[in-house]
PDB file of C-alpha atoms in Angstrom:
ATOM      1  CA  UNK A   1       0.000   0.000   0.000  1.00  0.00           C
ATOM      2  CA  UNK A   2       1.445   3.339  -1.328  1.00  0.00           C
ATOM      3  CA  UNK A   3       1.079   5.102   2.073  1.00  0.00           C
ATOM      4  CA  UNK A   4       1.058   8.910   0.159  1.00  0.00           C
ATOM      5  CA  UNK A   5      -1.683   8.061  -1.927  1.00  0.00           C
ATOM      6  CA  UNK A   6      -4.087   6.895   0.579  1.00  0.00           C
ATOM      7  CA  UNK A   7      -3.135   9.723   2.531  1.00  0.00           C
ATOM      8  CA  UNK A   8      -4.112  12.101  -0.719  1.00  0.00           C
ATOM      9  CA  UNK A   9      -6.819  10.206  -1.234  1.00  0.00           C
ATOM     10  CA  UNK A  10      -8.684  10.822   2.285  1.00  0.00           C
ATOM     11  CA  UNK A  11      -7.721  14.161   2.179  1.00  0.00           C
ATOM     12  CA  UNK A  12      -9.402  14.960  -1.277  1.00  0.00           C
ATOM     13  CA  UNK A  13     -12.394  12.913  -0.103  1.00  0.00           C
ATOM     14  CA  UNK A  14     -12.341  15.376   2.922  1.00  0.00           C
ATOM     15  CA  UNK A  15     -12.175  18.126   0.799  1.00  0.00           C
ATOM     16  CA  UNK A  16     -14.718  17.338  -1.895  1.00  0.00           C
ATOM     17  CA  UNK A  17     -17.328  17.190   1.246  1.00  0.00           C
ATOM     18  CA  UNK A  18     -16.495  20.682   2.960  1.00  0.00           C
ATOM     19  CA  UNK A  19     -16.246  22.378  -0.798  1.00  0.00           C
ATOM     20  CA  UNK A  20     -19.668  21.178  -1.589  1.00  0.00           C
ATOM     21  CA  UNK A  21     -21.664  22.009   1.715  1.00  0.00           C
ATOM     22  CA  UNK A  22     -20.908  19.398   4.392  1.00  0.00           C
ATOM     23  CA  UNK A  23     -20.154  20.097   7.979  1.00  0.00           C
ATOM     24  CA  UNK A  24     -16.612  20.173   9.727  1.00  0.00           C
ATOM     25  CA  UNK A  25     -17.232  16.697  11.778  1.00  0.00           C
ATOM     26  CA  UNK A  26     -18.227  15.511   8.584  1.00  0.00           C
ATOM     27  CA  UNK A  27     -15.221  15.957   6.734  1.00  0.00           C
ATOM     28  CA  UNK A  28     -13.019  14.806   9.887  1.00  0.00           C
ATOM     29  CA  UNK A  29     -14.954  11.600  10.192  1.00  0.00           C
ATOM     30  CA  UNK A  30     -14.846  10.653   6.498  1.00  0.00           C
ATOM     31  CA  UNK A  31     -10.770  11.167   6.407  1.00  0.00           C
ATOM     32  CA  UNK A  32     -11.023   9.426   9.812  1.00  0.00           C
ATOM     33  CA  UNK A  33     -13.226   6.335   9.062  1.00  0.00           C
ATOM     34  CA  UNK A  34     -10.991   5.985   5.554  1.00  0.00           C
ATOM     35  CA  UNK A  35      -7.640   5.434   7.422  1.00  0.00           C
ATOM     36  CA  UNK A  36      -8.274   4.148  10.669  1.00  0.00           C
ATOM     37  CA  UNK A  37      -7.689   0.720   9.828  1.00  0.00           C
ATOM     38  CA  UNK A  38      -4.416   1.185   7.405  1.00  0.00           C
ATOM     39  CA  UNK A  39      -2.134   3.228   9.518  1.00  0.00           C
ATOM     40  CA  UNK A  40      -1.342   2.973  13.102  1.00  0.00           C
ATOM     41  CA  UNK A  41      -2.483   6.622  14.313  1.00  0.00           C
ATOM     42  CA  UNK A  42      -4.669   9.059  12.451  1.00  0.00           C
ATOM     43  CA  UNK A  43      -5.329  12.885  13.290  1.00  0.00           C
ATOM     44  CA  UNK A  44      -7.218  15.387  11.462  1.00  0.00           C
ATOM     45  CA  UNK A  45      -8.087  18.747  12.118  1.00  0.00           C
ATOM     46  CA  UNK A  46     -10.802  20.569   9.434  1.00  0.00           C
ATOM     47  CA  UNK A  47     -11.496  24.335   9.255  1.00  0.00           C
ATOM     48  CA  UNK A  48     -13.975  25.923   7.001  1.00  0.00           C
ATOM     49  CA  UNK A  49     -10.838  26.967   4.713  1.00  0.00           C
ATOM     50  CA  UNK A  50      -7.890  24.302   5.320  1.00  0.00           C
ATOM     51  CA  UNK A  51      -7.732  20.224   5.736  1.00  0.00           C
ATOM     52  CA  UNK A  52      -4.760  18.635   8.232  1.00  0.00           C
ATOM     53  CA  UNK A  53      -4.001  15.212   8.127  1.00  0.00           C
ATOM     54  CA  UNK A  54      -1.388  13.388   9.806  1.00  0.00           C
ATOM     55  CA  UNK A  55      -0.674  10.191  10.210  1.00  0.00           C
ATOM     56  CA  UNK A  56       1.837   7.575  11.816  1.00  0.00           C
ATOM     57  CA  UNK A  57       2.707   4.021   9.669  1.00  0.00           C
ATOM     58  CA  UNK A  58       5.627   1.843  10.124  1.00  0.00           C
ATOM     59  CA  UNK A  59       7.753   4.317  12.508  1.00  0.00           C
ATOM     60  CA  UNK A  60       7.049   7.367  10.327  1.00  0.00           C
ATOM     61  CA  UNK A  61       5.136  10.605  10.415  1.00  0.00           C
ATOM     62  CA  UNK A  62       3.097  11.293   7.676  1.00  0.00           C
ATOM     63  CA  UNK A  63       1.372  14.751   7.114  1.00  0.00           C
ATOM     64  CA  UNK A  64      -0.690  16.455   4.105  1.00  0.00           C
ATOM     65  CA  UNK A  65      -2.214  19.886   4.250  1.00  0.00           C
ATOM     66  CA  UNK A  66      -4.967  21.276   1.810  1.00  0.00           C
ATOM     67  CA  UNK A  67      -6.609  24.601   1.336  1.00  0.00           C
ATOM     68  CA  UNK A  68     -10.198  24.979   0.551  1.00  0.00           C
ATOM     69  CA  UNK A  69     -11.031  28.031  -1.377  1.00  0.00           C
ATOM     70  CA  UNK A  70     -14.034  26.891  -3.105  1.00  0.00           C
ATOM     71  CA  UNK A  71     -17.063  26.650  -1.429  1.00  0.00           C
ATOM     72  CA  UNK A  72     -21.028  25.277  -2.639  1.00  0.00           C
ATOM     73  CA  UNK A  73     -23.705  23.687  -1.844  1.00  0.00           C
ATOM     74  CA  UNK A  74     -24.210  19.878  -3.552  1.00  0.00           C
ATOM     75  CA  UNK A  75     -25.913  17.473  -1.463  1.00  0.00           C
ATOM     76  CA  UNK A  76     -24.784  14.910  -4.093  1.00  0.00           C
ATOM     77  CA  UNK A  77     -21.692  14.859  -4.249  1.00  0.00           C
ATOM     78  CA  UNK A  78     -21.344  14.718  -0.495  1.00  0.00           C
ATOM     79  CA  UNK A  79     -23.902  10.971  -0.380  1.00  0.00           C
ATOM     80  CA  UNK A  80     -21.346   9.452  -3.237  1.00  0.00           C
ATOM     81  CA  UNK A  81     -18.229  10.712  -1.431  1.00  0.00           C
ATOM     82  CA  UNK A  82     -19.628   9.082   1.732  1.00  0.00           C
ATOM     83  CA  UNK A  83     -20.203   5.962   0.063  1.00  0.00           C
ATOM     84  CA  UNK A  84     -16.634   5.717  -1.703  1.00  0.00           C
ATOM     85  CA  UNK A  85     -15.446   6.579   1.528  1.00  0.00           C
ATOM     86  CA  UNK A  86     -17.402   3.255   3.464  1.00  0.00           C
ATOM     87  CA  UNK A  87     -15.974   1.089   0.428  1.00  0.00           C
ATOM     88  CA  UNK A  88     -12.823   2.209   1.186  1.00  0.00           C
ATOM     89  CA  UNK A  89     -12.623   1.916   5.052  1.00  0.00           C
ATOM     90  CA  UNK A  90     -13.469  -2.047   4.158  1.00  0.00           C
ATOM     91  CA  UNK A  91     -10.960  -2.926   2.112  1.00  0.00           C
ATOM     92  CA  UNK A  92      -7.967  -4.711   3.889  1.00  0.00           C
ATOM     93  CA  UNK A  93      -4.585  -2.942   3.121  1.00  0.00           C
ATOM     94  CA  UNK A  94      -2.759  -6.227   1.239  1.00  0.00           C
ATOM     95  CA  UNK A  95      -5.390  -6.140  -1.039  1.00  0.00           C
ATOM     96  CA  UNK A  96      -6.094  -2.188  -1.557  1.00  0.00           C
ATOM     97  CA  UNK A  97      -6.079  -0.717  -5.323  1.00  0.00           C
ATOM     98  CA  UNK A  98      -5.643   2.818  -4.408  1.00  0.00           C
ATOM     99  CA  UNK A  99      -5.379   4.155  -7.953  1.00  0.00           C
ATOM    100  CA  UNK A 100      -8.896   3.356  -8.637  1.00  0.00           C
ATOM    101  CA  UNK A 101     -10.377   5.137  -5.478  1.00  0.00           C
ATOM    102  CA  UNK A 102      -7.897   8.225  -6.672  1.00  0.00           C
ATOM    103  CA  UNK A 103      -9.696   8.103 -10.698  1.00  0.00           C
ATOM    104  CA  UNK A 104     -13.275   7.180  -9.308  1.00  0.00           C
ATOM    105  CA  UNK A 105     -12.874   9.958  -6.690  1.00  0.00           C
ATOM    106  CA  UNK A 106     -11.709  12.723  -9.476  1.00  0.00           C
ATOM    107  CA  UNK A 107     -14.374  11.501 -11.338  1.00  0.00           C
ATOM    108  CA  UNK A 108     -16.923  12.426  -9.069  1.00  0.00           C
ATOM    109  CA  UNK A 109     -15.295  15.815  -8.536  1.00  0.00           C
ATOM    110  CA  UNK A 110     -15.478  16.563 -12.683  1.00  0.00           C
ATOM    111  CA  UNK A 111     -19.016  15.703 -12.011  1.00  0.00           C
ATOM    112  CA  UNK A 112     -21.702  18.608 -12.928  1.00  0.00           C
ATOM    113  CA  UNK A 113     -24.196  20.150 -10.962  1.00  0.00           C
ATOM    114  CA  UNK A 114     -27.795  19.277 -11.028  1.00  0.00           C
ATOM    115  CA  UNK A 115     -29.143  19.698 -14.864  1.00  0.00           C
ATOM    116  CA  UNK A 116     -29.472  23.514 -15.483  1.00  0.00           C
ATOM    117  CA  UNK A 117     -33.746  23.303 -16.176  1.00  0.00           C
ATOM    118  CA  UNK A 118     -33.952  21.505 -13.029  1.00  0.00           C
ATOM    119  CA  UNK A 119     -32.220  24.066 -10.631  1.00  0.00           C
ATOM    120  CA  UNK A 120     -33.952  26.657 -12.169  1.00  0.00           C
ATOM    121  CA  UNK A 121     -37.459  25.217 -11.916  1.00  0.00           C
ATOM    122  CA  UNK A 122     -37.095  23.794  -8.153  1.00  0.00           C
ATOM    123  CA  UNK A 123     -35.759  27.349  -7.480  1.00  0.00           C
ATOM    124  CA  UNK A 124     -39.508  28.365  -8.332  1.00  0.00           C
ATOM    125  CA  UNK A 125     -41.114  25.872  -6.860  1.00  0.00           C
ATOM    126  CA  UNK A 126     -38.927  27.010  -3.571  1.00  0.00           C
ATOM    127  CA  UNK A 127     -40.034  30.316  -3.770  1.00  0.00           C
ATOM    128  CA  UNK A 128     -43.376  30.095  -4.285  1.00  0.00           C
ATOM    129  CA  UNK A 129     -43.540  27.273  -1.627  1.00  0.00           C
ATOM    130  CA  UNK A 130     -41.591  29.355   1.072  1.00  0.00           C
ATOM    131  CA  UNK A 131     -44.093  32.646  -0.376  1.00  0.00           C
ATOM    132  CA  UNK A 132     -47.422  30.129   0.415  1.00  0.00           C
ATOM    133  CA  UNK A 133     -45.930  29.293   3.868  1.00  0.00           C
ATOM    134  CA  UNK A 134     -45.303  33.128   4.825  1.00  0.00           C
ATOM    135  CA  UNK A 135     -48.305  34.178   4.312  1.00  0.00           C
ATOM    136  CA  UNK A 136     -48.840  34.478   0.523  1.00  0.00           C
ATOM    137  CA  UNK A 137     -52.156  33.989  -1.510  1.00  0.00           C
ATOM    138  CA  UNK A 138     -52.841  32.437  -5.180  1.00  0.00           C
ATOM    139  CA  UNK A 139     -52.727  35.600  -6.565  1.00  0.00           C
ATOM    140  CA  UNK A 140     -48.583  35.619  -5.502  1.00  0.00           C
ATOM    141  CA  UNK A 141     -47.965  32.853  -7.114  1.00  0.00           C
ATOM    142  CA  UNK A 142     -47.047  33.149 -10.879  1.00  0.00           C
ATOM    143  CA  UNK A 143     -45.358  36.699 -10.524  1.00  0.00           C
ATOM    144  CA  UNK A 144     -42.731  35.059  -7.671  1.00  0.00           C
ATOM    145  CA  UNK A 145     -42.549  31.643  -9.889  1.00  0.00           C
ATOM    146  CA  UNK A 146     -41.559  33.551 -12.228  1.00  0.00           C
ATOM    147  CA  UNK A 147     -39.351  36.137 -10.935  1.00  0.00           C
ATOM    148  CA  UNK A 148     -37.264  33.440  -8.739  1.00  0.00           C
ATOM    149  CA  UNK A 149     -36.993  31.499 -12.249  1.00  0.00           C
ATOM    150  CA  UNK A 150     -35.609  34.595 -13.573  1.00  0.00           C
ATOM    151  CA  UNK A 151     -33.273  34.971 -10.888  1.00  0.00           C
ATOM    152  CA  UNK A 152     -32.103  31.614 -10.807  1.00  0.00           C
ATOM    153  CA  UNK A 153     -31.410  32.256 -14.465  1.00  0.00           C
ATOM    154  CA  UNK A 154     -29.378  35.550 -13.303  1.00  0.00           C
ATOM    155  CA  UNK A 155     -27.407  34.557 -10.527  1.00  0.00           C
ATOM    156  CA  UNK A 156     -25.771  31.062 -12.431  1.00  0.00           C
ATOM    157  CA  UNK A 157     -24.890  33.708 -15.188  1.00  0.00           C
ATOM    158  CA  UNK A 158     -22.870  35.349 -12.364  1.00  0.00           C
ATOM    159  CA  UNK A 159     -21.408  32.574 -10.812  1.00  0.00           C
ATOM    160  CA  UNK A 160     -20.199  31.530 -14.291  1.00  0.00           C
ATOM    161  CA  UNK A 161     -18.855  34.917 -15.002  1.00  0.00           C
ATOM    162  CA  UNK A 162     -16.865  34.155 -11.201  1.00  0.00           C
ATOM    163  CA  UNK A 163     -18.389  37.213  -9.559  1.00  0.00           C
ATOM    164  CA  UNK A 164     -18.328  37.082  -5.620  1.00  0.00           C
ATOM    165  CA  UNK A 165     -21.125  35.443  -3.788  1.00  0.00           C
ATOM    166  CA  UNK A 166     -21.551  39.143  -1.911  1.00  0.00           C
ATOM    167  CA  UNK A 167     -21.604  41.095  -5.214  1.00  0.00           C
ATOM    168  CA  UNK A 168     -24.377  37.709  -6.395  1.00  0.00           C
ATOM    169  CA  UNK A 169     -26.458  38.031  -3.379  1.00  0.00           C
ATOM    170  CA  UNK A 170     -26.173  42.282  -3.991  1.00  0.00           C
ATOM    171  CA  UNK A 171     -27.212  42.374  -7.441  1.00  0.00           C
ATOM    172  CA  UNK A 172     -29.859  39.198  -6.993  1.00  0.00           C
ATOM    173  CA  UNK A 173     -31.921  41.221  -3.915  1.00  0.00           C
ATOM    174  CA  UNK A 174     -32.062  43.948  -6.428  1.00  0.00           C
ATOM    175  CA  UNK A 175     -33.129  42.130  -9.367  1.00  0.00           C
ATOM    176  CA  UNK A 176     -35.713  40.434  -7.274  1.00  0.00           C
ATOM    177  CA  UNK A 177     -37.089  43.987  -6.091  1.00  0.00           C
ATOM    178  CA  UNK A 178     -37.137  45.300  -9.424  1.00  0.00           C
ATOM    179  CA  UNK A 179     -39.173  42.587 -10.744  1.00  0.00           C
ATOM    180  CA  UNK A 180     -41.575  42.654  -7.669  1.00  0.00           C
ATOM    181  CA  UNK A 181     -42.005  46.314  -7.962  1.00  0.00           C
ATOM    182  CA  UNK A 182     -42.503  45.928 -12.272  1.00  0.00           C
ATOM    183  CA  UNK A 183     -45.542  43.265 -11.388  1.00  0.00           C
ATOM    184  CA  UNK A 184     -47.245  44.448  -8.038  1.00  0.00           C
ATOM    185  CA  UNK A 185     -47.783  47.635 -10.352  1.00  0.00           C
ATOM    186  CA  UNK A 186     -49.390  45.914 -12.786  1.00  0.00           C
ATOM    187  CA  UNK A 187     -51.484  44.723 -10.246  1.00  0.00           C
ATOM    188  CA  UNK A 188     -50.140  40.929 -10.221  1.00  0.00           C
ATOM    189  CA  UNK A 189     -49.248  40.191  -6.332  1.00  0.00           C
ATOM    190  CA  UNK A 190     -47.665  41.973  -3.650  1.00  0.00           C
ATOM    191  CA  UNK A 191     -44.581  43.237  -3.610  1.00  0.00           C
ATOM    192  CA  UNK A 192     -43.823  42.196   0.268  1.00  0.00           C
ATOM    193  CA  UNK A 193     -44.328  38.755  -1.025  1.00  0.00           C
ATOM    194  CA  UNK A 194     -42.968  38.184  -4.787  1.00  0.00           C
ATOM    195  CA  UNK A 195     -39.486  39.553  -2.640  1.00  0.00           C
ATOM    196  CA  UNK A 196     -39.938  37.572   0.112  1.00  0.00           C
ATOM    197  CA  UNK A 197     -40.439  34.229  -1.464  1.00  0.00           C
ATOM    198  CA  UNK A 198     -37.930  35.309  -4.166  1.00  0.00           C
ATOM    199  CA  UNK A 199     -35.410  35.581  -1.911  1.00  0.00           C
ATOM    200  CA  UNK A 200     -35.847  32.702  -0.340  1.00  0.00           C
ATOM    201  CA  UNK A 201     -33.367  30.515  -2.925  1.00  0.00           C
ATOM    202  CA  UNK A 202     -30.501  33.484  -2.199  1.00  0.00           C
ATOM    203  CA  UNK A 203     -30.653  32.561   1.622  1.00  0.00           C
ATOM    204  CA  UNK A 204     -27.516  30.829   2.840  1.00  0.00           C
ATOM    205  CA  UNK A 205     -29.461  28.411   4.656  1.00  0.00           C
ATOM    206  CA  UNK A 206     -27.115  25.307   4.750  1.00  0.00           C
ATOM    207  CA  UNK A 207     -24.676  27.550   5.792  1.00  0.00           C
ATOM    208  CA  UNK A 208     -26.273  28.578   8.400  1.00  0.00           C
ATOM    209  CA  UNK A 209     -27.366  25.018   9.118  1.00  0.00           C
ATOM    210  CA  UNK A 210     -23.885  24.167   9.300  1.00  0.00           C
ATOM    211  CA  UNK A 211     -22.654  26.955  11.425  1.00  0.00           C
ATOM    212  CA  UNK A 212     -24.813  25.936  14.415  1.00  0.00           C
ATOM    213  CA  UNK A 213     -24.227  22.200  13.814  1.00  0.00           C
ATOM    214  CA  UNK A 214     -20.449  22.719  13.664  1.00  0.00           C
ATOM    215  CA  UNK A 215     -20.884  25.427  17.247  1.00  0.00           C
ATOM    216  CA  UNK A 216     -22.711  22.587  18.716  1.00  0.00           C
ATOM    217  CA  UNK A 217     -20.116  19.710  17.690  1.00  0.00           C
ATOM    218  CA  UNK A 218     -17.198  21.678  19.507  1.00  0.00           C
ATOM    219  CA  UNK A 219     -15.820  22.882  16.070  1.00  0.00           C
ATOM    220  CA  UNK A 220     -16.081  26.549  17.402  1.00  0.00           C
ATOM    221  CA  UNK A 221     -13.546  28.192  14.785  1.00  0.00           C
ATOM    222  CA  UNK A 222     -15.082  26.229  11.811  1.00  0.00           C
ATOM    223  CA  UNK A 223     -19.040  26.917  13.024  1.00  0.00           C
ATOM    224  CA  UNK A 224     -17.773  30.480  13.510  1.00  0.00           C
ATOM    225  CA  UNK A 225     -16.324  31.436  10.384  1.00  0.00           C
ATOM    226  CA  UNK A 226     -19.204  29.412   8.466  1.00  0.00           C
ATOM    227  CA  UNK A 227     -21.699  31.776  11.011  1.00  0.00           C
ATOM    228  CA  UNK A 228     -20.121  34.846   9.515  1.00  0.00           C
ATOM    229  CA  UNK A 229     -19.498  33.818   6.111  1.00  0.00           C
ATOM    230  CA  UNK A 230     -23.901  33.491   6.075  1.00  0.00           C
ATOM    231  CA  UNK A 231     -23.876  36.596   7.997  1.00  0.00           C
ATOM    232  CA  UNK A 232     -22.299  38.331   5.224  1.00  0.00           C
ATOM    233  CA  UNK A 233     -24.643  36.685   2.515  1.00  0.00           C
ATOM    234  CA  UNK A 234     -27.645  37.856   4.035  1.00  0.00           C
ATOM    235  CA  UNK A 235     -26.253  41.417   4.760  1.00  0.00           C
ATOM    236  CA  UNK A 236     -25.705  41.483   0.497  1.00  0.00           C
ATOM    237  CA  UNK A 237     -29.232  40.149  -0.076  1.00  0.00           C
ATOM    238  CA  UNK A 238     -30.728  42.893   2.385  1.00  0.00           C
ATOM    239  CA  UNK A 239     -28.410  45.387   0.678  1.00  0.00           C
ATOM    240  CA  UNK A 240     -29.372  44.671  -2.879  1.00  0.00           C
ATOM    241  CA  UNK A 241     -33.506  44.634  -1.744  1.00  0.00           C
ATOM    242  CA  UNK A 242     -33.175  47.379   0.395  1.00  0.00           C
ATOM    243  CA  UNK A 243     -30.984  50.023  -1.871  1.00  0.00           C
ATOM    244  CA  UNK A 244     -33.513  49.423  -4.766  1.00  0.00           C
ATOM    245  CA  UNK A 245     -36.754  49.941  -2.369  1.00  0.00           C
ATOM    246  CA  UNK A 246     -34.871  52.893  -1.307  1.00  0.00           C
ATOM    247  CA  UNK A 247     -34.809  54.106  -4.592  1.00  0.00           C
ATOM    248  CA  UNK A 248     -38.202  53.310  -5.672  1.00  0.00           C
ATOM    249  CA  UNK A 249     -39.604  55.130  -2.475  1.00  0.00           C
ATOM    250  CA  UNK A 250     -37.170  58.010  -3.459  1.00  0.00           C
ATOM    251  CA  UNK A 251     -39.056  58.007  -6.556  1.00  0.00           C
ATOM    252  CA  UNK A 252     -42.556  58.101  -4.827  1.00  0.00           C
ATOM    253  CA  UNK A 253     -43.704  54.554  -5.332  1.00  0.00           C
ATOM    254  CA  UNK A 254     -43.922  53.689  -1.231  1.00  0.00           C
ATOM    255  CA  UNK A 255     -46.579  55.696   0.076  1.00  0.00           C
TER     256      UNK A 255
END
């Protein structure tokens, strides 16, 4: 057993999970689980931004450190990762074919998103779901359908141009407003709830999910900076919505 490469190879596993959403503990326990049985001593510590592995075999220390700048939300990748990652922890050593855990795991990371019509559908079935539940009538429900389709539409043309998820959240609370003022004055819904429900697909919600789940695990500096990285997405959503309000009540629409 090449000792490097299944240390590279828990690590990445780690990695893949915290860059697409899953919690500190998470992360640890999947790099834990993976190489607890083929060295003599594992140790891992997981931030929000970097991955530490050591571990002792034969006499020797070995170490790997990885930084995590990427960070999204896929629920998928994180269930196949976990499963490579059981498959792996049950293979004996003598037998082990590392290589093919390395090309099956890379293969998972060159995997794509969920289809583009999908995301952008369930993003308006979201809304106008989260509109119904706040309070929202029928009459709500095309014009935030279809202004959280539009946005969904907006904000992946912004994450593909690499814009920052602030400046994204910014420009999406505004395009949302716009759109609710353009149909609550044409007399289709209310503008309190196309935004609201609208919004509701810009909210960092697993992050904040996340935050209190890592807080509660013990991983204070992990659940922290996940806490403030959310805090920071919702302070660009309310900047974007309220800015553009502003305006429009500078202009004498809010009476």
């Amino acid at each position: 057993m090449n000792i490097n490469k299944t240390l590279k190879l828990a690590s990445s596993a780690g990695q893949m999970i915290l860059e697409n959403g899953g919690e500190t503990y998470r992360a640890e326990d999947t790099i834990g689980r993976m190489l607890e049985n083929k060295v003599e001593k594992v140790e891992t510590f997981v931030t929000s931004t970097g991955i530490f592995v050591s571990v002792e075999h034969d006499g020797k220390i070995y170490t790997k450190i990885s930084r995590v700048k990427r960070r999204d939300t896929d629920l998928n990748k994180i269930a196949i990762v976990n499963d490579l990652s059981r498959r792996f922890s049950k293979e004996e050593w003598e037998t082990l074919d590392v290589d093919k855990y390395i090309a099956e795991l890379h293969e998972i990371n060159s995997m794509g998103k969920y289809n583009y019509y999908l995301r952008i559908f369930a993003a308006g079935v979201a809304a106008t779901t989260s509109m119904m539940m706040l309070g929202g009538n029928s009459k709500d429900f095309i014009p935030t359908f279809v202004t959280a389709v539009l946005l969904q539409i907006f904000v992946l043309f912004l994450e593909k141009v690499g814009f920052p998820n602030f400046i994204v959240n910014c420009f999406g609370g505004g395009f949302v407003t716009v759109f609710g003022i353009l149909f609550s004055q044409m007399g289709m819904g209310s503008l309190d709830m196309i935004i609201i429900g609208s919004i509701m697909t810009l909210v960092p919600g697993v992050a904040i999910t996340n935050s209190l789940r890592d807080i509660i695990s013990g991983d204070l500096v992990s659940g922290t900076s996940r806490g403030v990285d959310a805090l920071i997405a919702a302070t660009g959503i309310a900047t974007g919505v309220g800015a553009f309000l502003k305006i429009w009540a500078m202009a004498g629409g809010l009476r």
